[in-house]
PDB file of C-alpha atoms in Angstrom:
ATOM      1  CA  MET A   1       0.000   0.000   0.000  1.00  0.00           C
ATOM      2  CA  GLY A   2       1.478   3.370  -1.039  1.00  0.00           C
ATOM      3  CA  GLU A   3       1.691   6.346   1.318  1.00  0.00           C
ATOM      4  CA  THR A   4      -1.159   8.246  -0.331  1.00  0.00           C
ATOM      5  CA  GLU A   5      -3.352   5.203  -0.845  1.00  0.00           C
ATOM      6  CA  LEU A   6      -6.183   4.755   1.632  1.00  0.00           C
ATOM      7  CA  PRO A   7      -6.477   1.494   3.571  1.00  0.00           C
ATOM      8  CA  LEU A   8      -9.018  -0.900   2.069  1.00  0.00           C
ATOM      9  CA  SER A   9     -11.384  -0.386   5.012  1.00  0.00           C
ATOM     10  CA  TRP A  10     -11.580   3.336   4.146  1.00  0.00           C
ATOM     11  CA  GLN A  11     -12.058   2.706   0.437  1.00  0.00           C
ATOM     12  CA  GLN A  12     -15.230   0.722   0.986  1.00  0.00           C
ATOM     13  CA  PRO A  13     -18.477   2.697   1.130  1.00  0.00           C
ATOM     14  CA  HIS A  14     -19.329   3.497   4.708  1.00  0.00           C
ATOM     15  CA  ILE A  15     -22.420   1.734   5.930  1.00  0.00           C
ATOM     16  CA  LEU A  16     -24.484   4.382   7.634  1.00  0.00           C
ATOM     17  CA  ALA A  17     -27.786   4.126   9.413  1.00  0.00           C
ATOM     18  CA  ILE A  18     -29.098   6.939   7.205  1.00  0.00           C
ATOM     19  CA  HIS A  19     -30.885   6.109   3.973  1.00  0.00           C
ATOM     20  CA  PRO A  20     -30.202   8.551   1.090  1.00  0.00           C
ATOM     21  CA  ASN A  21     -33.903   9.470   1.082  1.00  0.00           C
ATOM     22  CA  GLN A  22     -33.511  10.726   4.662  1.00  0.00           C
ATOM     23  CA  VAL A  23     -30.709  13.197   3.912  1.00  0.00           C
ATOM     24  CA  PRO A  24     -33.040  16.060   2.866  1.00  0.00           C
ATOM     25  CA  GLN A  25     -34.776  15.709   6.230  1.00  0.00           C
ATOM     26  CA  LEU A  26     -31.566  16.546   8.099  1.00  0.00           C
ATOM     27  CA  SER A  27     -31.146  20.149   9.153  1.00  0.00           C
ATOM     28  CA  PRO A  28     -27.956  21.997   8.239  1.00  0.00           C
ATOM     29  CA  ALA A  29     -27.231  22.170  11.982  1.00  0.00           C
ATOM     30  CA  ALA A  30     -27.371  18.356  12.181  1.00  0.00           C
ATOM     31  CA  LEU A  31     -25.054  18.045   9.174  1.00  0.00           C
ATOM     32  CA  ALA A  32     -22.650  20.587  10.729  1.00  0.00           C
ATOM     33  CA  TYR A  33     -22.732  18.645  14.015  1.00  0.00           C
ATOM     34  CA  LEU A  34     -21.729  15.484  12.163  1.00  0.00           C
ATOM     35  CA  GLY A  35     -19.228  17.340   9.971  1.00  0.00           C
ATOM     36  CA  ASP A  36     -17.478  18.805  13.007  1.00  0.00           C
ATOM     37  CA  ALA A  37     -16.857  15.310  14.411  1.00  0.00           C
ATOM     38  CA  VAL A  38     -15.814  13.820  11.058  1.00  0.00           C
ATOM     39  CA  TYR A  39     -13.396  16.669  10.352  1.00  0.00           C
ATOM     40  CA  GLU A  40     -11.809  16.550  13.802  1.00  0.00           C
ATOM     41  CA  LEU A  41     -11.292  12.793  13.512  1.00  0.00           C
ATOM     42  CA  TYR A  42      -9.719  13.289  10.073  1.00  0.00           C
ATOM     43  CA  VAL A  43      -7.325  15.957  11.405  1.00  0.00           C
ATOM     44  CA  ARG A  44      -6.446  13.908  14.496  1.00  0.00           C
ATOM     45  CA  THR A  45      -5.613  10.942  12.285  1.00  0.00           C
ATOM     46  CA  ARG A  46      -3.476  13.059   9.966  1.00  0.00           C
ATOM     47  CA  PHE A  47      -1.395  14.396  12.868  1.00  0.00           C
ATOM     48  CA  LEU A  48      -0.575  11.067  14.524  1.00  0.00           C
ATOM     49  CA  PHE A  49       2.860  10.938  12.882  1.00  0.00           C
ATOM     50  CA  PRO A  50       5.454  11.667  13.901  1.00  0.00           C
ATOM     51  CA  PRO A  51       4.506  10.476  17.393  1.00  0.00           C
ATOM     52  CA  LYS A  52       4.453  13.225  19.982  1.00  0.00           C
ATOM     53  CA  ARG A  53       3.028  14.095  23.386  1.00  0.00           C
ATOM     54  CA  SER A  54      -0.744  14.443  23.836  1.00  0.00           C
ATOM     55  CA  HIS A  55      -0.417  18.163  24.495  1.00  0.00           C
ATOM     56  CA  ASP A  56       1.350  18.655  21.157  1.00  0.00           C
ATOM     57  CA  TYR A  57      -1.292  16.597  19.316  1.00  0.00           C
ATOM     58  CA  HIS A  58      -3.978  18.723  20.891  1.00  0.00           C
ATOM     59  CA  ARG A  59      -2.299  22.020  20.005  1.00  0.00           C
ATOM     60  CA  GLN A  60      -1.875  21.019  16.360  1.00  0.00           C
ATOM     61  CA  VAL A  61      -5.409  19.708  16.001  1.00  0.00           C
ATOM     62  CA  VAL A  62      -7.025  22.731  17.637  1.00  0.00           C
ATOM     63  CA  ALA A  63      -5.151  25.002  15.238  1.00  0.00           C
ATOM     64  CA  GLN A  64      -6.837  23.197  12.317  1.00  0.00           C
ATOM     65  CA  VAL A  65     -10.356  22.697  13.666  1.00  0.00           C
ATOM     66  CA  ARG A  66     -10.942  26.194  15.023  1.00  0.00           C
ATOM     67  CA  ALA A  67     -13.467  28.334  13.133  1.00  0.00           C
ATOM     68  CA  GLU A  68     -10.848  30.601  11.554  1.00  0.00           C
ATOM     69  CA  ALA A  69      -9.017  27.640   9.994  1.00  0.00           C
ATOM     70  CA  GLN A  70     -12.275  26.059   8.804  1.00  0.00           C
ATOM     71  CA  SER A  71     -13.279  29.351   7.189  1.00  0.00           C
ATOM     72  CA  SER A  72      -9.921  29.470   5.411  1.00  0.00           C
ATOM     73  CA  HIS A  73     -10.280  25.836   4.303  1.00  0.00           C
ATOM     74  CA  LEU A  74     -13.698  26.592   2.842  1.00  0.00           C
ATOM     75  CA  GLN A  75     -12.221  29.404   0.757  1.00  0.00           C
ATOM     76  CA  LEU A  76      -9.598  26.991  -0.618  1.00  0.00           C
ATOM     77  CA  LEU A  77     -12.256  24.446  -1.575  1.00  0.00           C
ATOM     78  CA  LEU A  78     -14.760  26.806  -3.212  1.00  0.00           C
ATOM     79  CA  PRO A  79     -13.270  26.648  -6.735  1.00  0.00           C
ATOM     80  CA  HIS A  80     -13.480  22.832  -6.637  1.00  0.00           C
ATOM     81  CA  LEU A  81     -17.095  22.464  -5.518  1.00  0.00           C
ATOM     82  CA  THR A  82     -20.093  21.326  -7.525  1.00  0.00           C
ATOM     83  CA  SER A  83     -23.411  23.161  -7.552  1.00  0.00           C
ATOM     84  CA  VAL A  84     -24.884  20.582  -5.142  1.00  0.00           C
ATOM     85  CA  GLU A  85     -21.956  21.085  -2.748  1.00  0.00           C
ATOM     86  CA  LEU A  86     -22.316  24.864  -3.013  1.00  0.00           C
ATOM     87  CA  ASP A  87     -25.989  24.452  -2.119  1.00  0.00           C
ATOM     88  CA  ALA A  88     -25.018  22.480   1.005  1.00  0.00           C
ATOM     89  CA  ILE A  89     -22.679  25.340   1.944  1.00  0.00           C
ATOM     90  CA  ARG A  90     -25.412  27.908   1.383  1.00  0.00           C
ATOM     91  CA  ARG A  91     -27.767  25.929   3.635  1.00  0.00           C
ATOM     92  CA  GLY A  92     -25.081  25.772   6.331  1.00  0.00           C
ATOM     93  CA  ARG A  93     -24.363  29.489   6.112  1.00  0.00           C
ATOM     94  CA  ASN A  94     -28.053  30.342   6.416  1.00  0.00           C
ATOM     95  CA  ALA A  95     -28.430  28.050   9.429  1.00  0.00           C
ATOM     96  CA  ALA A  96     -25.500  29.546  11.365  1.00  0.00           C
ATOM     97  CA  ASN A  97     -27.104  31.443  14.204  1.00  0.00           C
ATOM     98  CA  GLY A  98     -25.545  32.386  17.470  1.00  0.00           C
ATOM     99  CA  ARG A  99     -21.780  32.471  17.719  1.00  0.00           C
ATOM    100  CA  PRO A 100     -18.982  32.792  20.235  1.00  0.00           C
ATOM    101  CA  ARG A 101     -18.319  36.456  21.055  1.00  0.00           C
ATOM    102  CA  ARG A 102     -14.706  36.238  19.945  1.00  0.00           C
ATOM    103  CA  LEU A 103     -15.689  35.396  16.371  1.00  0.00           C
ATOM    104  CA  ASP A 104     -16.615  37.579  13.448  1.00  0.00           C
ATOM    105  CA  PRO A 105     -20.112  36.521  12.282  1.00  0.00           C
ATOM    106  CA  GLU A 106     -18.868  35.877   8.732  1.00  0.00           C
ATOM    107  CA  VAL A 107     -16.090  33.577   9.969  1.00  0.00           C
ATOM    108  CA  TYR A 108     -18.615  31.658  12.058  1.00  0.00           C
ATOM    109  CA  GLN A 109     -20.973  31.307   9.068  1.00  0.00           C
ATOM    110  CA  GLN A 110     -18.166  30.042   6.855  1.00  0.00           C
ATOM    111  CA  ALA A 111     -16.980  27.551   9.480  1.00  0.00           C
ATOM    112  CA  THR A 112     -20.526  26.253   9.912  1.00  0.00           C
ATOM    113  CA  SER A 113     -20.851  26.009   6.123  1.00  0.00           C
ATOM    114  CA  PHE A 114     -17.608  24.019   5.976  1.00  0.00           C
ATOM    115  CA  GLU A 115     -18.817  21.621   8.674  1.00  0.00           C
ATOM    116  CA  THR A 116     -22.185  21.252   6.902  1.00  0.00           C
ATOM    117  CA  LEU A 117     -20.394  20.308   3.682  1.00  0.00           C
ATOM    118  CA  ILE A 118     -18.234  17.752   5.507  1.00  0.00           C
ATOM    119  CA  GLY A 119     -21.276  16.188   7.180  1.00  0.00           C
ATOM    120  CA  TYR A 120     -23.254  16.147   3.933  1.00  0.00           C
ATOM    121  CA  LEU A 121     -20.453  14.474   1.970  1.00  0.00           C
ATOM    122  CA  HIS A 122     -19.733  11.998   4.762  1.00  0.00           C
ATOM    123  CA  ILE A 123     -23.277  10.711   4.350  1.00  0.00           C
ATOM    124  CA  THR A 124     -23.782  11.086   0.604  1.00  0.00           C
ATOM    125  CA  ASP A 125     -20.385  10.680  -1.058  1.00  0.00           C
ATOM    126  CA  PRO A 126     -17.422   9.607   1.133  1.00  0.00           C
ATOM    127  CA  PRO A 127     -15.001   9.268  -1.830  1.00  0.00           C
ATOM    128  CA  ARG A 128     -15.723  12.871  -2.801  1.00  0.00           C
ATOM    129  CA  LEU A 129     -15.169  13.919   0.805  1.00  0.00           C
ATOM    130  CA  TRP A 130     -11.719  12.279   0.763  1.00  0.00           C
ATOM    131  CA  GLU A 131     -10.949  13.973  -2.548  1.00  0.00           C
ATOM    132  CA  LEU A 132     -11.723  17.414  -1.119  1.00  0.00           C
ATOM    133  CA  LEU A 133      -9.990  16.822   2.212  1.00  0.00           C
ATOM    134  CA  ALA A 134      -6.833  15.853   0.316  1.00  0.00           C
ATOM    135  CA  LEU A 135      -6.762  19.408  -1.122  1.00  0.00           C
ATOM    136  CA  LEU A 136      -6.386  20.997   2.304  1.00  0.00           C
ATOM    137  CA  PRO A 137      -2.909  22.056   3.490  1.00  0.00           C
ATOM    138  CA  LEU A 138      -2.789  20.165   6.785  1.00  0.00           C
ATOM    139  CA  ASP A 139       0.929  19.732   7.222  1.00  0.00           C
ATOM    140  CA  PRO A 140       1.600  19.328  10.920  1.00  0.00           C
ATOM    141  CA  THR A 141       4.121  21.764  12.268  1.00  0.00           C
ATOM    142  CA  PRO A 142       6.831  20.371  14.535  1.00  0.00           C
ATOM    143  CA  ALA A 143       6.145  20.778  18.225  1.00  0.00           C
ATOM    144  CA  PRO A 144       8.423  23.369  19.918  1.00  0.00           C
TER     145      PRO A 144
END
């Protein structure tokens, strides 16, 4: 297996308890909730090597999953998205209400849109999700 090749278990379609006909019933907030977890797991997995202390893992992961980074990642992905994916983003942006005080409302909307897209693709098209995630610059920085 090459370095960039996914393990066979990840290449197989994920068996989810959600039927494709149920996806339109999910709110953008539910998709963002799922997308947040999927994205964090992806980032955590990417930063496992080289091995380091838990504190250093945490610091690197938080830098990538915070709203500002997600907003930036969304901007990088926009030119690569289909009309259906752009619609998922629009739904996520429109559903973003309430935000932490420290955040600009636009950054929060973009981060929620990013998470909505991740959740939507996790359910509907995992290979496409992997394709888009591979475009993100997630090179771990060495721990100080």
